[in-house]
Amino acid sequence: MTKTKEQIEEQKRSDIEFIVSAVTSELENTAYLEYFGTWENNGGMGWFYTECVEITHEIMFREGSAYLKWLDHWINTEDKHCEGFSEFTNETCFDWYHMNEARKEFESRYDKDENIDNQISERIGGLLSLFKTVEHRDKILVDAVAYAKEQINRKAKNKWLNQINPIINQLKEIDVDGEQMQYILEKVGMDEQMYNQLNSTFK
């Protein structure tokens, strides 16, 4: 049995609220630090939040979006446990996918400031002023550097996934068999490396 109009609207409302929250969290530092001129000239936090809501609706409900494809699947499935967004679309998880799409949409709308050093120094200085002892401050700095490395790695992985997922989806669509995959590996020069990895794994 397909979903009722009320169930559909509740699902959309819940999903929008979740993604708006994720997008706002993802873009806040970028918008304030790298686009401060735009931030300041357009109304600050009020403008930023309105922009996040607008961008969320744009990426979720544009024609052919990954979300609309999943929503249609969810609406018309009779299974008790419907496939999740990432399972159905073969994209990254629901929030990360839309956070990445929102970042691309935001960056396409505005030009970055040429110099952001002052904004970064002010933001970091404000946070460091919260700590009463030098020891505590220095510990936070070490932890912050470690966290920054994790975030850089996460963004690099997400960028890689965004590049590789369309290729994976194409391979699934044409139903590649073992012989064809071997041919693909040979053509990209990865067959010997794959062979060595398999040998190393099963030694």
XYZ file of C-alpha atoms in Angstrom:
203
model
C 0.000 0.000 0.000
C 1.440 3.378 -0.998
C 1.833 6.155 1.535
C -0.896 8.647 2.367
C -0.595 12.348 1.553
C -0.123 13.071 5.264
C 2.673 10.489 5.562
C 4.433 11.910 2.508
C 4.267 15.483 3.780
C 5.528 14.415 7.221
C 8.443 12.529 5.652
C 9.381 15.520 3.482
C 9.120 17.897 6.435
C 11.336 15.695 8.591
C 13.910 15.251 5.817
C 14.030 18.979 5.046
C 14.569 19.873 8.714
C 17.356 17.315 9.003
C 19.162 18.496 5.865
C 18.752 22.200 6.664
C 20.440 21.508 9.991
C 23.248 19.555 8.312
C 23.753 22.169 5.584
C 23.793 25.044 8.092
C 26.420 23.241 10.160
C 28.514 22.406 7.094
C 28.491 25.880 5.531
C 28.635 28.222 8.530
C 32.415 28.446 8.805
C 32.865 28.585 5.039
C 30.319 31.365 4.604
C 31.623 33.460 7.497
C 35.337 32.998 6.911
C 35.638 32.746 3.129
C 32.689 34.905 2.038
C 32.638 37.488 4.819
C 32.100 40.372 2.419
C 28.955 38.704 1.125
C 27.949 37.698 4.658
C 28.291 41.256 5.982
C 26.661 42.984 2.999
C 23.623 40.692 2.882
C 22.538 40.680 6.511
C 24.778 38.255 8.378
C 23.318 35.239 10.121
C 19.741 35.931 9.012
C 20.801 35.969 5.366
C 22.928 32.866 5.846
C 20.139 30.792 7.383
C 17.662 31.853 4.671
C 20.249 30.896 2.059
C 20.734 27.452 3.628
C 16.981 26.813 3.568
C 16.746 27.927 -0.075
C 19.744 25.845 -1.130
C 18.369 22.797 0.694
C 15.077 23.038 -1.194
C 16.963 23.580 -4.451
C 19.162 20.489 -4.189
C 16.483 18.213 -2.743
C 13.610 19.112 -5.061
C 15.190 20.029 -8.376
C 13.956 17.801 -11.195
C 15.674 14.408 -11.226
C 17.348 14.887 -7.824
C 18.604 11.891 -5.898
C 16.202 12.737 -3.083
C 13.123 12.820 -5.340
C 14.114 9.469 -6.825
C 14.417 7.954 -3.363
C 11.197 9.628 -2.162
C 9.265 8.181 -5.106
C 10.682 4.756 -4.262
C 9.689 5.163 -0.615
C 6.189 6.366 -1.514
C 5.480 3.385 -3.734
C 7.096 0.586 -1.755
C 4.988 -1.796 0.268
C 7.966 -3.189 2.169
C 7.985 -2.569 5.888
C 11.667 -1.664 5.771
C 12.293 0.455 2.677
C 15.827 0.828 1.325
C 17.593 3.827 2.805
C 18.744 6.800 0.720
C 22.357 5.642 0.314
C 21.340 2.039 -0.413
C 18.856 3.063 -3.091
C 20.896 5.828 -4.765
C 24.398 4.360 -4.261
C 25.462 7.766 -2.973
C 27.142 8.646 0.329
C 24.930 8.877 3.421
C 21.873 11.154 3.337
C 23.337 14.155 5.163
C 26.868 14.031 3.704
C 25.543 13.813 0.151
C 23.379 16.912 0.566
C 26.064 18.763 2.523
C 28.426 18.268 -0.429
C 25.773 19.319 -2.926
C 24.927 22.386 -0.824
C 28.572 23.424 -0.665
C 28.862 23.220 -4.462
C 25.639 25.202 -4.892
C 26.713 27.879 -2.394
C 30.162 28.259 -3.943
C 28.612 28.597 -7.410
C 26.567 31.611 -6.242
C 29.282 33.805 -4.731
C 32.926 34.818 -5.144
C 35.298 34.076 -2.289
C 37.072 36.916 -0.498
C 40.678 37.319 -1.624
C 42.089 37.491 1.925
C 40.486 35.600 4.797
C 43.372 35.711 7.295
C 41.775 38.370 9.487
C 38.512 36.486 9.772
C 40.252 33.218 10.625
C 42.490 34.890 13.221
C 39.490 36.575 14.811
C 37.493 33.336 14.955
C 40.353 31.282 16.412
C 41.359 34.061 18.819
C 37.823 34.311 20.130
C 37.710 30.590 20.830
C 41.143 30.494 22.476
C 40.205 33.362 24.780
C 37.697 31.032 26.476
C 40.491 29.045 28.166
C 41.902 30.295 31.449
C 45.245 28.490 31.384
C 47.975 28.255 28.761
C 48.174 24.479 29.305
C 44.515 24.008 28.526
C 44.794 26.258 25.481
C 47.812 24.350 24.149
C 46.045 21.000 24.613
C 43.075 22.314 22.657
C 45.395 23.474 19.877
C 46.901 19.974 19.577
C 43.437 18.398 19.534
C 42.258 20.960 16.991
C 45.099 20.161 14.598
C 44.268 16.443 14.843
C 40.605 17.185 14.168
C 41.515 19.372 11.192
C 43.464 16.472 9.666
C 40.418 14.206 10.098
C 38.203 16.770 8.365
C 40.650 17.183 5.488
C 40.738 13.407 5.034
C 36.921 13.223 5.202
C 36.532 15.902 2.535
C 39.116 14.200 0.331
C 37.247 10.904 0.705
C 33.907 12.558 -0.096
C 35.401 14.196 -3.181
C 36.748 10.825 -4.279
C 33.382 9.147 -3.686
C 31.604 11.825 -5.723
C 33.972 11.113 -8.600
C 33.868 7.334 -8.381
C 30.179 6.681 -7.643
C 28.966 7.565 -11.176
C 31.475 5.058 -12.562
C 30.280 2.364 -10.161
C 26.669 3.074 -11.099
C 27.515 2.739 -14.801
C 29.226 -0.595 -14.198
C 26.167 -1.831 -12.321
C 23.839 -0.692 -15.102
C 25.716 -2.640 -17.786
C 26.066 -5.660 -15.454
C 29.828 -6.150 -15.808
C 31.014 -9.752 -15.402
C 34.410 -11.005 -14.227
C 35.980 -11.135 -17.667
C 34.848 -7.607 -18.491
C 36.134 -6.312 -15.140
C 39.495 -7.949 -15.848
C 39.577 -6.134 -19.193
C 38.782 -2.814 -17.492
C 41.548 -3.345 -14.934
C 44.018 -4.092 -17.704
C 43.026 -0.973 -19.643
C 43.568 1.291 -16.599
C 46.809 -0.458 -15.700
C 45.574 -1.863 -12.384
C 45.519 -5.606 -13.090
C 49.029 -6.317 -11.790
C 48.496 -4.203 -8.661
C 45.215 -6.005 -7.951
C 46.937 -9.366 -8.439
C 49.704 -8.412 -5.994
C 47.187 -7.178 -3.413
C 45.215 -10.407 -3.606
C 48.392 -12.468 -3.234
C 49.407 -10.410 -0.211
C 45.961 -10.772 1.375
C 45.792 -14.556 1.093
C 49.387 -15.399 2.032
